PDB file of C-alpha atoms in Angstrom:
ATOM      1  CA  UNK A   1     -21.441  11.719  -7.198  1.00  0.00           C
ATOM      2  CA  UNK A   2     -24.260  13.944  -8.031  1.00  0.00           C
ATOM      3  CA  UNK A   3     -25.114  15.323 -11.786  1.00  0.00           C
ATOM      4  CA  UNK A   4     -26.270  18.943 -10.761  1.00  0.00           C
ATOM      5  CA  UNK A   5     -24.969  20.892 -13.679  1.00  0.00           C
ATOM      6  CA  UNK A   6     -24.221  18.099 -16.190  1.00  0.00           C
ATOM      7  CA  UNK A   7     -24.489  18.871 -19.299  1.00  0.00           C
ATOM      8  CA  UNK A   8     -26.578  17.619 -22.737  1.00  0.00           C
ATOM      9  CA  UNK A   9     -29.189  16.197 -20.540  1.00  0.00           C
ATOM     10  CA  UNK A  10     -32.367  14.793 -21.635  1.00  0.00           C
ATOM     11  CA  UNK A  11     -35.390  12.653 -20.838  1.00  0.00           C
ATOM     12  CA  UNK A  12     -34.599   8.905 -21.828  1.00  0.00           C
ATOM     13  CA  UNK A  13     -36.583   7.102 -24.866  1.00  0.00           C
ATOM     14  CA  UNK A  14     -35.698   3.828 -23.984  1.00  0.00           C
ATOM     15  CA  UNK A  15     -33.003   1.925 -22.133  1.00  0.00           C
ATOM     16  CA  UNK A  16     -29.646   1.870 -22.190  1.00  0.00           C
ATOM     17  CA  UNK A  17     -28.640  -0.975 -24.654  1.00  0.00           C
ATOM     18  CA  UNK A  18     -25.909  -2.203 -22.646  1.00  0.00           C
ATOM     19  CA  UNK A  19     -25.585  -3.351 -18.725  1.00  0.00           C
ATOM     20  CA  UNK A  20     -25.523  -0.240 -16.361  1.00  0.00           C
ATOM     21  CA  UNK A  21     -22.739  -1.478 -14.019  1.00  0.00           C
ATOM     22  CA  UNK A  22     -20.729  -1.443 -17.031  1.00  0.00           C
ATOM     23  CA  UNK A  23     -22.507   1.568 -18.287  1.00  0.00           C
ATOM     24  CA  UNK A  24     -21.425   3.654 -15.259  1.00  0.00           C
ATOM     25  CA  UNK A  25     -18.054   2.367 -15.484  1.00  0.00           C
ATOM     26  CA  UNK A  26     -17.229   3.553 -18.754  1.00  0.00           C
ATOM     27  CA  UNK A  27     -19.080   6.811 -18.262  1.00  0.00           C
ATOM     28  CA  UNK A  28     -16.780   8.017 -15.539  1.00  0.00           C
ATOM     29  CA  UNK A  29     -13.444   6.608 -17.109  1.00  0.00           C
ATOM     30  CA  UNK A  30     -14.223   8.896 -19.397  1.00  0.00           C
ATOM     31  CA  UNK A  31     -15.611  12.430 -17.838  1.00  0.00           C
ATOM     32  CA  UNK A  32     -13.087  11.657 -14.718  1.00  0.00           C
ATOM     33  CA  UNK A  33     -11.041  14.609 -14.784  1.00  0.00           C
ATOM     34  CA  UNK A  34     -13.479  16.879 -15.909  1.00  0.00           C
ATOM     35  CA  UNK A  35     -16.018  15.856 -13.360  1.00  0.00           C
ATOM     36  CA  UNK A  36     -13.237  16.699 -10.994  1.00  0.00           C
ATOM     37  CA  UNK A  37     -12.681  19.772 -11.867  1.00  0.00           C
ATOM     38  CA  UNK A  38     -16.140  20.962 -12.258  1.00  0.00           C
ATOM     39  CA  UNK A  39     -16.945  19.768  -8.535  1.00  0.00           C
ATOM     40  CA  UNK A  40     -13.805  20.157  -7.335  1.00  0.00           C
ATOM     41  CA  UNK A  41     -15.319  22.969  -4.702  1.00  0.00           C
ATOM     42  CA  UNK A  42     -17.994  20.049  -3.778  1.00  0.00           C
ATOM     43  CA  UNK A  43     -18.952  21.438  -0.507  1.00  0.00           C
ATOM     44  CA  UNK A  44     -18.660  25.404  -0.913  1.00  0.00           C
ATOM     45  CA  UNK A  45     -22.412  26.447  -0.487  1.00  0.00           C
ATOM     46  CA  UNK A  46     -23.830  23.196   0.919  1.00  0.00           C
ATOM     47  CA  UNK A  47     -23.919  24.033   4.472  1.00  0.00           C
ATOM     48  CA  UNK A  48     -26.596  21.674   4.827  1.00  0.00           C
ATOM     49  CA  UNK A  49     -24.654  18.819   3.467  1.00  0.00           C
ATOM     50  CA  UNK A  50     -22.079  19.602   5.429  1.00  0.00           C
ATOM     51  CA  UNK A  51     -24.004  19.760   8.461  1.00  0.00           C
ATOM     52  CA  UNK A  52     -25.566  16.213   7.438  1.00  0.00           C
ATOM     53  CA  UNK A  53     -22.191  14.356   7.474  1.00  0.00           C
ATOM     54  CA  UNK A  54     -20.954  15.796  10.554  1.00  0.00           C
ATOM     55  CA  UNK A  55     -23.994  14.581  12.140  1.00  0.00           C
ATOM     56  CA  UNK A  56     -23.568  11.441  10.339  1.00  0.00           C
ATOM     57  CA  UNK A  57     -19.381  11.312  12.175  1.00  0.00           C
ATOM     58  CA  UNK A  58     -21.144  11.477  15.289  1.00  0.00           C
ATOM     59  CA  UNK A  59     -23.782   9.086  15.017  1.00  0.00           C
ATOM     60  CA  UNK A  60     -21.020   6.921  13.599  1.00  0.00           C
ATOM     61  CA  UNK A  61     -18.579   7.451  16.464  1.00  0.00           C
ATOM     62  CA  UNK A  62     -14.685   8.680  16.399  1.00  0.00           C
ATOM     63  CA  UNK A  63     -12.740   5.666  14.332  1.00  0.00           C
ATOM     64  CA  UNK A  64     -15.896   4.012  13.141  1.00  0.00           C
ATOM     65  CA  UNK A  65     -15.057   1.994  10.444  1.00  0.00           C
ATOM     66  CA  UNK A  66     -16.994   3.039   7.068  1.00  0.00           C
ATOM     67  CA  UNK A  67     -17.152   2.475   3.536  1.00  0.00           C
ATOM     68  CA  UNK A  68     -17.739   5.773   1.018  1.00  0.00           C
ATOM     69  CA  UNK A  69     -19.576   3.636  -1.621  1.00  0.00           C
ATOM     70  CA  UNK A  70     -19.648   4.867  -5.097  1.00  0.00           C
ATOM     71  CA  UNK A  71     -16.760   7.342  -3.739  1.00  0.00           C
ATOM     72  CA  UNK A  72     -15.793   8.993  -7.065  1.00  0.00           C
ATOM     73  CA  UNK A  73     -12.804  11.840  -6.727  1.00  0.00           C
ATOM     74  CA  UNK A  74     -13.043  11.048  -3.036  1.00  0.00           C
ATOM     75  CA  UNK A  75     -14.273  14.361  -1.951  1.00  0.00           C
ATOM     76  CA  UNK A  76     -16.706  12.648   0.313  1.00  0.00           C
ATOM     77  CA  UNK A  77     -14.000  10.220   1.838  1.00  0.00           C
ATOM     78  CA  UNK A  78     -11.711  12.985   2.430  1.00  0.00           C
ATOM     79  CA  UNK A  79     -14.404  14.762   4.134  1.00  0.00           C
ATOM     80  CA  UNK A  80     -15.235  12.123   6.194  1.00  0.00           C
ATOM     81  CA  UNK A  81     -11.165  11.218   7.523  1.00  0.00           C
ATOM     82  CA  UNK A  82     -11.073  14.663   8.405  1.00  0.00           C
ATOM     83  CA  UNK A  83     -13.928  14.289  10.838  1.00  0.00           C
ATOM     84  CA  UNK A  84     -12.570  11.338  12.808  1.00  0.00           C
ATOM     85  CA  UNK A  85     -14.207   8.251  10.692  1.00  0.00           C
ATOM     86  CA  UNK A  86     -11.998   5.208   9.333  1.00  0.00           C
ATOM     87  CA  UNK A  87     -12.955   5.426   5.930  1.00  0.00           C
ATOM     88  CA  UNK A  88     -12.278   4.014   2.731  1.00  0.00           C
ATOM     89  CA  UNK A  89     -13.738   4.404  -0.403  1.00  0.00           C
ATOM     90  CA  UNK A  90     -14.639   2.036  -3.319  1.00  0.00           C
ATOM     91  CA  UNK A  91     -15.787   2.499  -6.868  1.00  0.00           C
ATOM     92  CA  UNK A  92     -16.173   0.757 -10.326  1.00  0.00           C
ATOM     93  CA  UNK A  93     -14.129   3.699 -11.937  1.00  0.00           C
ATOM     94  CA  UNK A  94     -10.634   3.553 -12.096  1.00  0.00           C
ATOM     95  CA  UNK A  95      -9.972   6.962 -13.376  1.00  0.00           C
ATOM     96  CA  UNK A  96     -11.917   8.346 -10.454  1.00  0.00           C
ATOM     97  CA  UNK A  97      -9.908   6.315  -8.099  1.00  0.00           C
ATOM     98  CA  UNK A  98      -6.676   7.686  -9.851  1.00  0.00           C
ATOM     99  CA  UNK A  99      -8.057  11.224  -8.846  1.00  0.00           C
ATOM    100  CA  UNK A 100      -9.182   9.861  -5.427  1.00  0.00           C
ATOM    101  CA  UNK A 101      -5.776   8.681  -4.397  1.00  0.00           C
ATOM    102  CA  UNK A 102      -3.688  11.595  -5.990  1.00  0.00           C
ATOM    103  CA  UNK A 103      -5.926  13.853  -3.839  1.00  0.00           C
ATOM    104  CA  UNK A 104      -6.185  11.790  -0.869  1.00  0.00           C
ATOM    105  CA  UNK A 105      -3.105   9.987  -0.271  1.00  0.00           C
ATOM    106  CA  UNK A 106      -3.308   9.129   3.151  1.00  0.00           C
ATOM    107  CA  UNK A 107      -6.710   7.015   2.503  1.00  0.00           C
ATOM    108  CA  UNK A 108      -7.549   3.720   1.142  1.00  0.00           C
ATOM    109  CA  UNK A 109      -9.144   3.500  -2.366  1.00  0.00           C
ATOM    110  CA  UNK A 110     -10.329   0.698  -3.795  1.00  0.00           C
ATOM    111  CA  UNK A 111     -11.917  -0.834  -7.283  1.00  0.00           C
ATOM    112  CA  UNK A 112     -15.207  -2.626  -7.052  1.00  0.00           C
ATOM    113  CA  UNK A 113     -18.935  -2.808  -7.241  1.00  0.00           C
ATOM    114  CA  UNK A 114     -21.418  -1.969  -4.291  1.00  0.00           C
ATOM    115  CA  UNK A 115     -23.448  -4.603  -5.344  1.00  0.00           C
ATOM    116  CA  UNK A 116     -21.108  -7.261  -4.690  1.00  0.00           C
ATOM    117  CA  UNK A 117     -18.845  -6.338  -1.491  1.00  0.00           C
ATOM    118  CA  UNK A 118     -15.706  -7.955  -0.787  1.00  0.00           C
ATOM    119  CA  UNK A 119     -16.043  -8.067   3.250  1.00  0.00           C
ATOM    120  CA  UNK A 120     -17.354  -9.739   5.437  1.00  0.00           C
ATOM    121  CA  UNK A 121     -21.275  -9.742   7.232  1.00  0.00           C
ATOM    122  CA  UNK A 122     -21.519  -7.164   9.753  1.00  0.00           C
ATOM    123  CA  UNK A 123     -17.921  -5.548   8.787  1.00  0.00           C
ATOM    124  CA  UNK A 124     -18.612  -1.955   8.640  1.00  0.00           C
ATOM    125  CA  UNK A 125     -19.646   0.718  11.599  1.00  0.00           C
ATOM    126  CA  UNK A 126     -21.132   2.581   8.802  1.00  0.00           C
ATOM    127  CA  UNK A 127     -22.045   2.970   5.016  1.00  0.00           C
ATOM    128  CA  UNK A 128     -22.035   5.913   2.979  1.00  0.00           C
ATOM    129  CA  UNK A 129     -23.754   6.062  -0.609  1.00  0.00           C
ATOM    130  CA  UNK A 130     -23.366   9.648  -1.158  1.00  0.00           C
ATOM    131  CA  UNK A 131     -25.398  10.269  -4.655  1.00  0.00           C
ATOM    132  CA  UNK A 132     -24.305   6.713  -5.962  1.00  0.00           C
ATOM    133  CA  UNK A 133     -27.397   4.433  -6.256  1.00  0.00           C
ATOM    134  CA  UNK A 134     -28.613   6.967  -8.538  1.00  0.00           C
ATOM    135  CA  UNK A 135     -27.491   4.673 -11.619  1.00  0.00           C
ATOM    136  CA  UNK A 136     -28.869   1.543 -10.398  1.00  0.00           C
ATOM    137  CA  UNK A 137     -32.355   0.347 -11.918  1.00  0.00           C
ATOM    138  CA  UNK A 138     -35.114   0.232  -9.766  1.00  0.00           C
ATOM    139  CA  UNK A 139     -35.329  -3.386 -10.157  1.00  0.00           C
ATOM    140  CA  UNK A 140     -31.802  -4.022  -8.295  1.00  0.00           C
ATOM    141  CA  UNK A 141     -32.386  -0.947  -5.375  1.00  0.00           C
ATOM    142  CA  UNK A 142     -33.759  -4.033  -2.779  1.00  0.00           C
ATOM    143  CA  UNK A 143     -30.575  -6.083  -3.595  1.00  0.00           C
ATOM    144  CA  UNK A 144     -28.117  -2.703  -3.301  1.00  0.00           C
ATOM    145  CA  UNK A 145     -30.079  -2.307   0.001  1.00  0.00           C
ATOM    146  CA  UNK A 146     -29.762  -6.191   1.403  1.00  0.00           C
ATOM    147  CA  UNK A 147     -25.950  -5.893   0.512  1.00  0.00           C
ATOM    148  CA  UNK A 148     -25.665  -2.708   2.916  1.00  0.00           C
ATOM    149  CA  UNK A 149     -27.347  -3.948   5.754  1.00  0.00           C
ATOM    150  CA  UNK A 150     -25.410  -7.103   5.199  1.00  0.00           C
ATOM    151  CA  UNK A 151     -21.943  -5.547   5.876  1.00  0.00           C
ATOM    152  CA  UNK A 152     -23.351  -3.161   8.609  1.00  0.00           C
ATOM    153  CA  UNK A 153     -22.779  -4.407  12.507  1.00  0.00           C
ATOM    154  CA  UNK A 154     -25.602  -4.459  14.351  1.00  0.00           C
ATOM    155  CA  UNK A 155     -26.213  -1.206  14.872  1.00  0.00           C
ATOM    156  CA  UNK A 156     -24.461   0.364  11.944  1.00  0.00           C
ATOM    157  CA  UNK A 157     -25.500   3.227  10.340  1.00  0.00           C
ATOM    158  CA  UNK A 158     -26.716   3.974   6.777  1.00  0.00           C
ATOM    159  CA  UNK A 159     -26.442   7.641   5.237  1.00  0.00           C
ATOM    160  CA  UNK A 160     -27.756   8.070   1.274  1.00  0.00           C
ATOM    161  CA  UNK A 161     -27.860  10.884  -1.133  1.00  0.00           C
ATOM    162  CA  UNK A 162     -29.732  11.378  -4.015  1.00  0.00           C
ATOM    163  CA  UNK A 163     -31.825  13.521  -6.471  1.00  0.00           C
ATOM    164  CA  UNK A 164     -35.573  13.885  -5.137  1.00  0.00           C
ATOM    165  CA  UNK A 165     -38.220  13.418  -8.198  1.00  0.00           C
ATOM    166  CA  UNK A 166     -39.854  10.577 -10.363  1.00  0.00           C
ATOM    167  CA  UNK A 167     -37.869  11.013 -13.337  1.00  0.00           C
ATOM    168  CA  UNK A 168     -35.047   9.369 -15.200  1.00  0.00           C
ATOM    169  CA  UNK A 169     -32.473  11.938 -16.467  1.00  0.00           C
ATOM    170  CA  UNK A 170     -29.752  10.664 -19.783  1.00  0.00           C
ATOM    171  CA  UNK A 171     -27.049  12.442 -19.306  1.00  0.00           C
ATOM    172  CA  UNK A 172     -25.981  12.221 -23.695  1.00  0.00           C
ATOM    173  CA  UNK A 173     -22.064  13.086 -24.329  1.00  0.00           C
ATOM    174  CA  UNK A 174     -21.473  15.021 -21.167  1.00  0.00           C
ATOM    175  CA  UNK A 175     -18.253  18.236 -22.007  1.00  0.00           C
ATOM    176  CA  UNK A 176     -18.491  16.108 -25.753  1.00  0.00           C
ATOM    177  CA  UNK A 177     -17.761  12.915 -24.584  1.00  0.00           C
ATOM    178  CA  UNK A 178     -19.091   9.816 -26.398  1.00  0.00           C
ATOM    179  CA  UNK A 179     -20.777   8.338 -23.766  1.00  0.00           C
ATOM    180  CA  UNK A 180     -24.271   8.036 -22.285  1.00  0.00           C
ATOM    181  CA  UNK A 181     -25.676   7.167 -18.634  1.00  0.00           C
ATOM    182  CA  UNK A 182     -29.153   7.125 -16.842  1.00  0.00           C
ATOM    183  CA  UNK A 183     -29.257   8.843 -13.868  1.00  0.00           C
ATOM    184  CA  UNK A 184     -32.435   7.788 -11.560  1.00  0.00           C
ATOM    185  CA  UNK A 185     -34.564  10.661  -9.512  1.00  0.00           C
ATOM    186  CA  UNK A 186     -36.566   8.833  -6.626  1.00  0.00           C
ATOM    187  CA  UNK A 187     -39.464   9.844  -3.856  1.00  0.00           C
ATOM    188  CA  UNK A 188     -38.006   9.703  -0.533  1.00  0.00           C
ATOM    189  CA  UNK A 189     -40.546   7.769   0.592  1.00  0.00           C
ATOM    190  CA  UNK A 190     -39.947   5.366  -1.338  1.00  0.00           C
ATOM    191  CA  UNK A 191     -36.405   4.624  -0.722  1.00  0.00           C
ATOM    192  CA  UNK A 192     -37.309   4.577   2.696  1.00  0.00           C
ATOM    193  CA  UNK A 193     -40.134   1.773   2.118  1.00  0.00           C
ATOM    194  CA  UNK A 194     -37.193  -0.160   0.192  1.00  0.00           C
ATOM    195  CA  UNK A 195     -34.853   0.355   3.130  1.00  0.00           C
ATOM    196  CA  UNK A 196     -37.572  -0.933   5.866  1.00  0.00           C
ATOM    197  CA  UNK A 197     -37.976  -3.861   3.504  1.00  0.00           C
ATOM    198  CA  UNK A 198     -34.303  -4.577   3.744  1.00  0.00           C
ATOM    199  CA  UNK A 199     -34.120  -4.572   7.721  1.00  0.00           C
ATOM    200  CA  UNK A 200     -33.325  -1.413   8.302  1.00  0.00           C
ATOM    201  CA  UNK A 201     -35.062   1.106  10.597  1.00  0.00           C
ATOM    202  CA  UNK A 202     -35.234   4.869   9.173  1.00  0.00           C
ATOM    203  CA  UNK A 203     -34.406   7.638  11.100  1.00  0.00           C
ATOM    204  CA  UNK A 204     -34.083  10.630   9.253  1.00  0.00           C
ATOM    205  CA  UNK A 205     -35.563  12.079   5.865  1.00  0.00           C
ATOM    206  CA  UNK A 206     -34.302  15.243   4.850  1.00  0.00           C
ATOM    207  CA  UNK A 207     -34.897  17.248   1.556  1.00  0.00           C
ATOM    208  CA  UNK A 208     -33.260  20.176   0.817  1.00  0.00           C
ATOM    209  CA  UNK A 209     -35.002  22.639  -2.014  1.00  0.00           C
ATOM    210  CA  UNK A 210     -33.174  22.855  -5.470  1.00  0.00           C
ATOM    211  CA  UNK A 211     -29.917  26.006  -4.902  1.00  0.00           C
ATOM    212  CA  UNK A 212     -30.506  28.287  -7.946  1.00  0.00           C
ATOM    213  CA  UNK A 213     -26.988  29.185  -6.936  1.00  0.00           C
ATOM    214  CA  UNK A 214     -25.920  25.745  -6.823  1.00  0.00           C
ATOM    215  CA  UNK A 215     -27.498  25.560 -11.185  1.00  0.00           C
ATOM    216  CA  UNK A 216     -29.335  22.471  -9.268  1.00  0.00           C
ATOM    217  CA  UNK A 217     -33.197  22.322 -11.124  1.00  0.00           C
ATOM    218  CA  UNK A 218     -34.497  19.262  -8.648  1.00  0.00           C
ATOM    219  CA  UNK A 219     -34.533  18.955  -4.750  1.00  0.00           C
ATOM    220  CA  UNK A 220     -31.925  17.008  -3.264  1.00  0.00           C
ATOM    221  CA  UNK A 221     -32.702  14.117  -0.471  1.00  0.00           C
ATOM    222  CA  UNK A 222     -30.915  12.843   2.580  1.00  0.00           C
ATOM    223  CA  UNK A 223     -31.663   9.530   4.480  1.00  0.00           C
ATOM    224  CA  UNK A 224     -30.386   8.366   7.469  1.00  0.00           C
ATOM    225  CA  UNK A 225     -31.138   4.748   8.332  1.00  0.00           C
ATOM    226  CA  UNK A 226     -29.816   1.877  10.939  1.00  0.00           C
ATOM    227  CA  UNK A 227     -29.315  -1.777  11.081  1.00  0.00           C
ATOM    228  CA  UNK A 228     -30.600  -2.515  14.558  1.00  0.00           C
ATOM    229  CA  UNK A 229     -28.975  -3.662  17.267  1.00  0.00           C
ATOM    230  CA  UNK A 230     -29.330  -7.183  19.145  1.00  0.00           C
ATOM    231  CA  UNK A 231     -32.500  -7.586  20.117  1.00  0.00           C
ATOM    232  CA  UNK A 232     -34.082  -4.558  18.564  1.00  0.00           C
ATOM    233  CA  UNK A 233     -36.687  -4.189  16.292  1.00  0.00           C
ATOM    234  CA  UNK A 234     -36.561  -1.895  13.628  1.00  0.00           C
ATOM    235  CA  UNK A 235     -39.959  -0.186  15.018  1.00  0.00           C
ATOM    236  CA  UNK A 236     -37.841   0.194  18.132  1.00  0.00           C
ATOM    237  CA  UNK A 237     -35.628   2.809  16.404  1.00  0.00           C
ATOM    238  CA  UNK A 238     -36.219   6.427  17.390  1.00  0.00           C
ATOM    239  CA  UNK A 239     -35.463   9.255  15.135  1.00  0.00           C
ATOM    240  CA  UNK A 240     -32.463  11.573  16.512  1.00  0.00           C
ATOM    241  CA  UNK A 241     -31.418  13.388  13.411  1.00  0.00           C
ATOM    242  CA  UNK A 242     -31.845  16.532  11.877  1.00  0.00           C
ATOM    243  CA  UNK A 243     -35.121  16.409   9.485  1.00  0.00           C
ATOM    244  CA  UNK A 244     -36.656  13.517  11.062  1.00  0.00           C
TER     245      UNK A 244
END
């Protein structure tokens, strides 16, 4: 989920007075259906995006098994099924999931936090946090990271998408609503340093300019990471994607 666009924005004064997981949950419950609808178009005018996740399909494989974490309205997971991936998608809002399922009823939604997978080590040919870390405090990014190489197979792959920047956007009663969430801008780098820290070897950082088109005022940034294989060091890894 990304917040290009949202409205009643503002630089934070202090932080949030209650836990973000359940933070985030309540703040989607509750702009659901209009988030939907705003983004319902998601990909019209992001050829680069697009681009991104079918390179992503093929790095995956046809029938890899992935999980679209933080999936939202499911626009992602859709996206995904159509190019060849198993996919499912998870996420702590229910009202999102409603959407997700009424759009996507073939696929497999379900209700739950990415901190704190229900599956098993080394489960997954690939991982997908499409714009969805971007509520969780910098403090907990090493443990988000350590549970996605955990359910990654050796040799699993690792796509993320976020806002590019050093700031912390509150996004303060989004189309009225009485709610309030913090939405995190990070330095590629960065994530990337986090990323190596949690085992995994980087192989692509793309950042894509902010689309005046698009209403976006930051750039946007890509990352394409693996868990290596048996007997492979992560220094072993060799970049093969677009932006490396």
């Amino acid at each position: 989920m990304t917040d290009a666009q949202a409205p009643c924005d503002r630089t934070p004064s202090g932080p949030p007075a209650h836990d973000f997981i359940a933070a985030t949950r309540v703040f989607w419950d509750t702009v659901a259906d209009d988030y939907a609808d705003r983004f319902r178009d998601e990909f019209v005018g992001r050829p680069l995006e697009r681009a991104l996740l079918a390179t992503y399909a093929e790095l995956v494989g046809p029938g890899g098994r992935v999980a679209d974490l933080g999936c939202g309205p499911g626009r992602v997971t859709g996206h995904l099924a159509a190019l060849g991936l198993d996919v499912f998608g998870l996420d702590l809002s229910e009202s999102m999931l409603a959407i997700a399922r009424r759009e996507n009823p073939g696929l497999r939604f379900e209700l739950g936090s990415m901190l704190e997978l229900d599956l098993p080590d080394g489960a997954l040919s690939g991982v997908v946090s499409w714009y969805s870390s971007i509520h969780t405090p910098a403090e907990r990014l090493p443990a988000l990271f350590a549970e996605f190489h955990r359910v990654l197979a050796p040799g699993g792959h690792l796509l993320l998408g976020f806002q590019a920047g050093d700031h912390t956007r509150r996004h303060d009663r989004p189309w009225g609503h009485p709610v309030v969430l913090d939405f995190h801008r990070r330095r590629p780098e960065h994530v990337a340093e986090l990323l190596t820290g949690a085992g995994f070897g980087v192989l692509s950082r793309t950042v894509r300019e902010p689309s005046e088109s698009l209403g976006e005022q930051v750039a946007q940034a890509f990352l394409f990471a693996r868990r290596p294989g048996p007997g492979e060091a992560q220094n072993q890894l060799k970049p093969g994607v677009p932006g490396a």
